[in-house]
mmCIF file of C-alpha atoms and ligand atoms in Angstrom:
data_model
loop_
_atom_site.group_PDB
_atom_site.id
_atom_site.type_symbol
_atom_site.label_atom_id
_atom_site.label_comp_id
_atom_site.label_asym_id
_atom_site.label_seq_id
_atom_site.Cartn_x
_atom_site.Cartn_y
_atom_site.Cartn_z
ATOM 1 C CA MET A 235 -113.047 101.273 42.260
ATOM 2 C CA TYR A 236 -115.514 103.709 40.779
ATOM 3 C CA LYS A 237 -118.900 102.144 40.186
ATOM 4 C CA ALA A 238 -121.436 103.442 37.679
ATOM 5 C CA GLU A 239 -124.174 103.496 40.310
ATOM 6 C CA GLN A 240 -122.172 106.095 42.279
ATOM 7 C CA GLU A 241 -122.490 108.515 39.386
ATOM 8 C CA ASP A 242 -122.972 112.096 40.409
ATOM 9 C CA PRO A 243 -125.688 113.748 38.285
ATOM 10 C CA GLN A 244 -123.562 116.925 38.340
ATOM 11 C CA MET A 245 -120.572 115.157 36.788
ATOM 12 C CA ASP A 246 -119.724 116.282 33.270
ATOM 13 C CA THR A 247 -120.199 113.735 30.508
ATOM 14 C CA GLU A 248 -116.483 113.512 29.636
ATOM 15 C CA THR A 249 -115.592 112.644 33.218
ATOM 16 C CA THR A 250 -118.380 110.071 33.338
ATOM 17 C CA ARG A 251 -117.140 108.513 30.080
ATOM 18 C CA ARG A 252 -113.537 108.405 31.278
ATOM 19 C CA LEU A 253 -114.564 106.800 34.557
ATOM 20 C CA ARG A 254 -116.500 104.104 32.726
ATOM 21 C CA GLU A 255 -113.471 103.409 30.504
ATOM 22 C CA LEU A 256 -111.242 103.191 33.545
ATOM 23 C CA GLU A 257 -113.643 100.789 35.165
ATOM 24 C CA VAL A 258 -114.075 98.519 32.143
ATOM 25 C CA GLU A 259 -110.777 98.823 30.236
ATOM 26 C CA GLY A 260 -108.455 100.039 32.993
ATOM 27 C CA PHE A 261 -107.383 103.126 31.024
ATOM 28 C CA THR A 262 -108.694 106.226 29.294
ATOM 29 C CA ARG A 263 -107.089 108.765 26.989
ATOM 30 C CA ILE A 264 -107.189 112.554 27.008
ATOM 31 C CA PRO A 265 -106.041 113.786 23.569
ATOM 32 C CA GLY A 266 -104.747 117.361 23.584
ATOM 33 C CA PHE A 267 -104.366 117.289 27.371
ATOM 34 C CA LEU A 268 -101.728 120.051 27.191
ATOM 35 C CA ASP A 269 -102.448 123.072 25.018
ATOM 36 C CA ALA A 270 -99.616 124.353 22.799
ATOM 37 C CA ALA A 271 -98.486 127.048 25.256
ATOM 38 C CA THR A 272 -98.386 124.654 28.206
ATOM 39 C CA LEU A 273 -96.551 122.040 26.134
ATOM 40 C CA ALA A 274 -93.938 124.632 25.158
ATOM 41 C CA GLU A 275 -93.511 125.629 28.816
ATOM 42 C CA VAL A 276 -93.140 121.971 29.812
ATOM 43 C CA ARG A 277 -90.458 121.471 27.149
ATOM 44 C CA THR A 278 -88.517 124.506 28.353
ATOM 45 C CA GLY A 279 -88.818 123.336 31.953
ATOM 46 C CA LEU A 280 -87.608 119.844 31.080
ATOM 47 C CA ASP A 281 -84.741 121.093 28.880
ATOM 48 C CA ARG A 282 -83.463 122.820 32.014
ATOM 49 C CA GLU A 283 -83.627 119.616 34.063
ATOM 50 C CA LEU A 284 -82.508 116.942 31.622
ATOM 51 C CA GLY A 285 -78.942 115.859 31.076
ATOM 52 C CA SER A 286 -77.742 114.980 34.541
ATOM 53 C CA HIS A 287 -79.877 112.033 35.703
ATOM 54 C CA LYS A 288 -79.281 108.414 34.708
ATOM 55 C CA GLY A 289 -81.285 105.226 35.191
ATOM 56 C CA ARG A 290 -79.647 102.951 37.747
ATOM 57 C CA ASN A 291 -81.232 99.595 36.962
ATOM 58 C CA ASN A 292 -83.369 97.721 34.459
ATOM 59 C CA PHE A 293 -86.600 99.057 35.941
ATOM 60 C CA GLU A 294 -85.590 102.717 35.753
ATOM 61 C CA GLY A 295 -83.909 101.859 32.465
ATOM 62 C CA GLU A 296 -80.132 102.012 32.012
ATOM 63 C CA LYS A 297 -80.676 104.280 28.992
ATOM 64 C CA THR A 298 -83.543 106.216 30.496
ATOM 65 C CA GLU A 299 -83.267 109.529 32.245
ATOM 66 C CA ARG A 300 -85.724 110.225 35.065
ATOM 67 C CA VAL A 301 -86.224 113.561 36.752
ATOM 68 C CA TYR A 302 -88.025 112.959 40.038
ATOM 69 C CA THR A 303 -90.100 115.394 42.116
ATOM 70 C CA LEU A 304 -91.115 117.162 38.917
ATOM 71 C CA VAL A 305 -93.947 119.030 40.637
ATOM 72 C CA ALA A 306 -91.400 121.163 42.504
ATOM 73 C CA ARG A 307 -89.360 122.032 39.409
ATOM 74 C CA GLY A 308 -91.509 124.751 37.843
ATOM 75 C CA LYS A 309 -94.892 126.449 38.034
ATOM 76 C CA VAL A 310 -96.084 124.670 34.898
ATOM 77 C CA PHE A 311 -95.620 121.298 36.607
ATOM 78 C CA GLU A 312 -97.608 122.573 39.591
ATOM 79 C CA ARG A 313 -100.500 123.537 37.322
ATOM 80 C CA VAL A 314 -100.499 120.245 35.437
ATOM 81 C CA ALA A 315 -100.362 118.202 38.661
ATOM 82 C CA GLU A 316 -103.683 119.719 39.749
ATOM 83 C CA ASP A 317 -105.356 119.654 36.329
ATOM 84 C CA ALA A 318 -109.143 119.836 36.743
ATOM 85 C CA ARG A 319 -109.812 116.856 34.415
ATOM 86 C CA ILE A 320 -107.593 114.594 36.509
ATOM 87 C CA MET A 321 -108.964 115.982 39.783
ATOM 88 C CA ALA A 322 -112.506 115.180 38.580
ATOM 89 C CA LEU A 323 -111.478 111.540 38.124
ATOM 90 C CA LEU A 324 -109.759 111.427 41.514
ATOM 91 C CA ASP A 325 -112.789 113.015 43.213
ATOM 92 C CA ALA A 326 -114.891 110.111 41.954
ATOM 93 C CA LEU A 327 -112.346 107.349 42.559
ATOM 94 C CA PHE A 328 -110.839 108.140 45.951
ATOM 95 C CA GLN A 329 -111.805 109.608 49.303
ATOM 96 C CA PRO A 330 -111.078 113.327 49.763
ATOM 97 C CA ASN A 331 -107.490 114.325 50.502
ATOM 98 C CA TYR A 332 -106.046 111.930 47.917
ATOM 99 C CA LEU A 333 -102.331 112.426 47.360
ATOM 100 C CA LEU A 334 -99.740 112.845 44.655
ATOM 101 C CA THR A 335 -97.568 109.737 44.989
ATOM 102 C CA ALA A 336 -95.011 110.213 42.188
ATOM 103 C CA THR A 337 -94.160 112.903 39.640
ATOM 104 C CA GLN A 338 -91.318 112.456 37.190
ATOM 105 C CA ALA A 339 -90.095 113.062 33.661
ATOM 106 C CA ILE A 340 -89.129 109.931 31.733
ATOM 107 C CA CYS A 341 -86.794 110.306 28.786
ATOM 108 C CA ILE A 342 -86.182 106.977 27.028
ATOM 109 C CA HIS A 343 -83.023 107.166 24.936
ATOM 110 C CA PRO A 344 -82.256 105.204 21.756
ATOM 111 C CA GLY A 345 -81.179 101.634 22.427
ATOM 112 C CA GLU A 346 -83.273 101.286 25.594
ATOM 113 C CA THR A 347 -84.799 97.836 26.086
ATOM 114 C CA PRO A 348 -88.411 97.331 27.211
ATOM 115 C CA GLN A 349 -89.102 97.965 30.865
ATOM 116 C CA PRO A 350 -90.332 94.968 32.898
ATOM 117 C CA PHE A 351 -94.122 94.669 32.885
ATOM 118 C CA HIS A 352 -95.591 95.927 36.152
ATOM 119 C CA ALA A 353 -98.540 97.579 37.874
ATOM 120 C CA ASP A 354 -97.896 100.956 39.506
ATOM 121 C CA ASP A 355 -99.531 100.085 42.826
ATOM 122 C CA SER A 356 -98.295 96.488 43.132
ATOM 123 C CA PHE A 357 -96.442 97.311 46.374
ATOM 124 C CA TYR A 358 -99.767 97.640 48.238
ATOM 125 C CA ALA A 359 -100.026 94.031 49.380
ATOM 126 C CA ILE A 360 -103.783 93.663 49.032
ATOM 127 C CA PRO A 361 -105.002 90.693 47.002
ATOM 128 C CA ARG A 362 -106.042 91.249 43.368
ATOM 129 C CA PRO A 363 -108.443 91.797 41.781
ATOM 130 C CA ARG A 364 -109.036 94.855 43.928
ATOM 131 C CA PRO A 365 -109.968 98.488 43.534
ATOM 132 C CA MET A 366 -107.123 100.675 42.374
ATOM 133 C CA ILE A 367 -105.220 102.429 45.123
ATOM 134 C CA SER A 368 -103.464 104.723 42.693
ATOM 135 C CA LEU A 369 -104.121 106.354 39.338
ATOM 136 C CA THR A 370 -101.395 107.135 36.783
ATOM 137 C CA ALA A 371 -101.325 109.827 34.112
ATOM 138 C CA ILE A 372 -98.590 109.722 31.450
ATOM 139 C CA VAL A 373 -98.235 112.743 29.179
ATOM 140 C CA ALA A 374 -96.363 112.695 25.850
ATOM 141 C CA VAL A 375 -93.948 115.575 25.307
ATOM 142 C CA ASP A 376 -92.372 114.031 22.197
ATOM 143 C CA PRO A 377 -94.571 111.937 19.916
ATOM 144 C CA PHE A 378 -94.957 108.452 21.431
ATOM 145 C CA THR A 379 -94.525 105.944 18.591
ATOM 146 C CA ALA A 380 -94.214 102.190 18.169
ATOM 147 C CA GLU A 381 -90.508 102.705 17.401
ATOM 148 C CA ASN A 382 -89.461 105.104 20.151
ATOM 149 C CA GLY A 383 -90.862 103.426 23.240
ATOM 150 C CA ALA A 384 -94.526 104.408 23.570
ATOM 151 C CA THR A 385 -95.995 103.110 26.823
ATOM 152 C CA GLU A 386 -97.282 99.554 26.336
ATOM 153 C CA TYR A 387 -100.292 98.345 28.298
ATOM 154 C CA ILE A 388 -102.638 95.395 28.521
ATOM 155 C CA PRO A 389 -106.288 96.459 28.392
ATOM 156 C CA ARG A 390 -108.432 94.938 31.189
ATOM 157 C CA SER A 391 -105.392 93.586 33.038
ATOM 158 C CA HIS A 392 -106.491 95.736 35.996
ATOM 159 C CA LEU A 393 -109.058 92.972 36.551
ATOM 160 C CA TRP A 394 -106.487 90.169 36.715
ATOM 161 C CA SER A 395 -106.144 88.163 39.905
ATOM 162 C CA ASP A 396 -102.778 87.609 41.600
ATOM 163 C CA ASP A 397 -102.713 84.122 40.067
ATOM 164 C CA GLU A 398 -103.281 85.523 36.600
ATOM 165 C CA VAL A 399 -100.540 88.100 37.113
ATOM 166 C CA GLN A 400 -98.086 85.566 38.516
ATOM 167 C CA GLY A 401 -98.986 83.038 35.833
ATOM 168 C CA THR A 402 -98.430 85.579 33.094
ATOM 169 C CA TYR A 403 -95.124 87.110 34.023
ATOM 170 C CA LEU A 404 -92.505 86.897 36.742
ATOM 171 C CA LEU A 405 -92.980 89.565 39.361
ATOM 172 C CA ASP A 406 -89.627 89.174 41.129
ATOM 173 C CA ASP A 407 -87.492 90.809 38.459
ATOM 174 C CA GLY A 408 -90.301 91.521 36.009
ATOM 175 C CA ALA A 409 -88.559 89.467 33.332
ATOM 176 C CA ALA A 410 -91.000 87.354 31.384
ATOM 177 C CA SER A 411 -89.945 83.978 30.044
ATOM 178 C CA ASP A 412 -89.858 83.745 26.231
ATOM 179 C CA THR A 413 -93.264 82.055 26.220
ATOM 180 C CA ASN A 414 -94.781 84.619 28.547
ATOM 181 C CA GLU A 415 -93.197 87.482 26.607
ATOM 182 C CA LYS A 416 -94.996 86.221 23.473
ATOM 183 C CA ARG A 417 -98.313 85.858 25.317
ATOM 184 C CA LEU A 418 -97.978 89.366 26.728
ATOM 185 C CA ALA A 419 -96.943 90.853 23.398
ATOM 186 C CA ALA A 420 -100.114 89.453 21.820
ATOM 187 C CA MET A 421 -102.243 91.279 24.391
ATOM 188 C CA THR A 422 -100.285 94.530 24.493
ATOM 189 C CA VAL A 423 -101.442 97.836 23.041
ATOM 190 C CA ARG A 424 -99.101 100.798 22.458
ATOM 191 C CA ALA A 425 -100.141 104.207 23.716
ATOM 192 C CA THR A 426 -99.060 106.035 20.585
ATOM 193 C CA MET A 427 -99.691 109.706 21.279
ATOM 194 C CA ALA A 428 -99.102 113.149 19.821
ATOM 195 C CA PRO A 429 -97.207 115.676 21.944
ATOM 196 C CA GLY A 430 -99.552 116.936 24.665
ATOM 197 C CA ASP A 431 -101.761 113.814 24.698
ATOM 198 C CA CYS A 432 -102.268 111.907 27.918
ATOM 199 C CA ILE A 433 -103.168 108.374 28.927
ATOM 200 C CA VAL A 434 -104.642 107.754 32.369
ATOM 201 C CA PHE A 435 -104.765 104.274 33.848
ATOM 202 C CA ALA A 436 -105.538 102.308 36.985
ATOM 203 C CA GLY A 437 -102.606 101.590 39.295
ATOM 204 C CA THR A 438 -103.528 97.935 38.836
ATOM 205 C CA LEU A 439 -103.113 97.959 35.020
ATOM 206 C CA ILE A 440 -100.149 95.962 33.682
ATOM 207 C CA HIS A 441 -97.914 98.129 31.493
ATOM 208 C CA ARG A 442 -94.325 99.154 30.772
ATOM 209 C CA GLY A 443 -92.216 101.712 28.956
ATOM 210 C CA GLY A 444 -91.410 100.375 25.485
ATOM 211 C CA ALA A 445 -88.043 99.759 23.817
ATOM 212 C CA ASN A 446 -86.617 102.692 21.891
ATOM 213 C CA HIS A 447 -85.569 101.442 18.441
ATOM 214 C CA SER A 448 -85.468 104.956 16.977
ATOM 215 C CA HIS A 449 -82.595 107.433 16.735
ATOM 216 C CA ALA A 450 -84.142 110.059 19.017
ATOM 217 C CA ALA A 451 -85.185 110.214 22.664
ATOM 218 C CA ARG A 452 -88.806 109.762 23.765
ATOM 219 C CA LEU A 453 -89.693 112.355 26.382
ATOM 220 C CA GLY A 454 -92.787 112.191 28.561
ATOM 221 C CA PHE A 455 -93.758 112.723 32.166
ATOM 222 C CA THR A 456 -96.011 111.055 34.683
ATOM 223 C CA ASN A 457 -98.067 112.214 37.627
ATOM 224 C CA GLN A 458 -99.408 109.471 39.868
ATOM 225 C CA TYR A 459 -101.972 109.841 42.639
ATOM 226 C CA CYS A 460 -103.064 107.575 45.467
ATOM 227 C CA ALA A 461 -105.763 107.113 48.091
ATOM 228 C CA PRO A 462 -105.321 109.404 51.127
ATOM 229 C CA TRP A 463 -104.471 106.516 53.463
ATOM 230 C CA ALA A 464 -101.778 104.956 51.264
ATOM 231 C CA ARG A 465 -98.051 105.567 51.657
ATOM 232 C CA THR A 466 -96.714 107.657 48.772
ATOM 233 C CA GLN A 467 -93.819 106.555 46.555
ATOM 234 C CA GLU A 468 -92.059 109.910 46.843
ATOM 235 C CA ASN A 469 -91.609 111.455 50.259
ATOM 236 C CA PHE A 470 -92.624 115.002 49.428
ATOM 237 C CA TYR A 471 -92.319 116.222 53.038
ATOM 238 C CA LEU A 472 -88.573 115.785 52.680
ATOM 239 C CA GLY A 473 -88.317 116.246 48.906
ATOM 240 C CA VAL A 474 -90.010 119.635 48.558
ATOM 241 C CA PRO A 475 -88.685 122.506 50.682
ATOM 242 C CA PRO A 476 -91.324 124.271 52.844
ATOM 243 C CA GLU A 477 -90.554 127.605 51.088
ATOM 244 C CA LYS A 478 -91.791 126.051 47.843
ATOM 245 C CA ILE A 479 -94.825 124.476 49.479
ATOM 246 C CA ARG A 480 -95.839 127.909 50.870
ATOM 247 C CA GLN A 481 -96.012 129.287 47.304
ATOM 248 C CA MET A 482 -98.248 126.471 46.063
ATOM 249 C CA SER A 483 -102.036 126.442 45.788
ATOM 250 C CA PRO A 484 -104.050 124.964 48.684
ATOM 251 C CA LYS A 485 -105.041 122.075 46.409
ATOM 252 C CA LEU A 486 -101.452 121.233 45.567
ATOM 253 C CA GLN A 487 -100.411 121.568 49.202
ATOM 254 C CA SER A 488 -103.093 119.013 50.010
ATOM 255 C CA LEU A 489 -101.923 116.718 47.191
ATOM 256 C CA LEU A 490 -98.436 116.856 48.683
ATOM 257 C CA GLY A 491 -99.711 115.680 52.060
ATOM 258 C CA TYR A 492 -100.479 118.962 53.815
ATOM 259 C CA SER A 493 -103.926 117.743 54.771
ATOM 260 C CA ILE A 494 -105.607 115.551 57.354
ATOM 261 C CA HIS A 495 -107.283 112.327 56.346
ATOM 262 C CA PRO A 496 -109.971 112.195 59.054
ATOM 263 C CA PRO A 497 -109.888 111.812 61.862
ATOM 264 C CA PHE A 498 -106.155 112.400 62.310
ATOM 265 C CA MET A 499 -103.947 110.753 59.690
ATOM 266 C CA GLY A 500 -101.224 113.209 58.760
ATOM 267 C CA GLN A 501 -101.207 115.214 61.992
ATOM 268 C CA VAL A 502 -97.931 116.822 63.028
ATOM 269 C CA THR A 503 -97.453 116.637 66.772
ATOM 270 C CA ALA A 504 -101.261 116.757 67.117
ATOM 271 C CA ARG A 505 -101.649 119.756 64.803
ATOM 272 C CA HIS A 506 -102.714 120.261 61.186
ATOM 273 C CA PRO A 507 -99.653 120.030 58.874
ATOM 274 C CA LEU A 508 -100.468 123.448 57.353
ATOM 275 C CA LYS A 509 -99.538 124.972 60.750
ATOM 276 C CA THR A 510 -95.935 123.997 60.043
ATOM 277 C CA LEU A 511 -95.903 126.448 57.131
ATOM 278 C CA GLU A 512 -96.820 129.449 59.292
ATOM 279 C CA ALA A 513 -94.018 131.955 59.753
ATOM 280 C CA ASP A 514 -94.110 131.708 63.565
ATOM 281 C CA TYR A 515 -94.315 127.909 63.702
ATOM 282 C CA VAL A 516 -91.922 126.389 66.188
ATOM 283 C CA CYS A 517 -91.523 122.621 66.239
ATOM 284 C CA PRO A 518 -92.568 121.540 69.752
ATOM 285 C CA VAL A 519 -90.024 118.729 69.774
ATOM 286 C CA ALA A 520 -86.749 120.130 71.005
HETATM 287 O O1 AKG B 796 -92.376 105.709 30.373
HETATM 288 C C1 AKG B 796 -93.338 104.975 30.211
HETATM 289 O O2 AKG B 796 -93.936 104.894 29.139
HETATM 290 C C2 AKG B 796 -93.843 104.103 31.345
HETATM 291 C C3 AKG B 796 -92.923 104.093 32.514
HETATM 292 C C4 AKG B 796 -93.447 103.298 33.654
HETATM 293 O O3 AKG B 796 -94.383 102.590 33.565
HETATM 294 C C5 AKG B 796 -92.750 103.385 34.949
HETATM 295 O O4 AKG B 796 -91.635 103.887 35.021
HETATM 296 O O5 AKG B 796 -93.341 102.926 35.959
#
């Protein structure tokens, strides 16, 4: 985890403040993360994508629509995935060549129940409390309200031990007993946000998508990033066609795994993965 004593004197004060909040509280907020033009472009891009995906289980949400691999579904999503304010946090938190691990739109429809409480990097089986291995950003496209399923999170839960997590809720199916549900509810804060606002939190922070008791959908999207040595949730090598990768910025190519984590993690048949994007590249494995 970021430590105050590692502070870079060149770091801007907003980044320094956000890093301190992440360290102490486990989350930070970026109001007005998307300007009006970008928000409008995001809406148009998502309107095109929404309507054909359905949640398949309680975690995805039976009444929640998720559009995966969002970064490859429009230039605006490329730009947002490499936003300088988020990159500044990642530069301080992780080794170089950190990765995008998940990118998806989340549209919670009316009647959806609360998602199970969870931490986004719980599948890295390293005992808690531990430094975060991933960082999550959730951006509101619709207003996020108490009624429509604003993200719910427990401040400082990134510091909880495994025993505290296990003692507080059931990890196997995420369902909390009635008693635990009440305890958790008392600690939970809702990330109510205006369209374009963003909340950023540690992969170790306990949170969930809220229930939608309103009559309209709650649309948002998330970009999640991880340390360069960690396996990513989405397999972007297979999920994003090379023709698209070629059109992306060098930074985004690196976020999608077209980089080497020294000395040789990520090599492709002993070569840099960017070589595979060259027009004359021939895979040496027949
Ligand atoms: O949609 C949200 O507010 C949170 C969703 C979430 O935490 C997840 O799907 O992992």
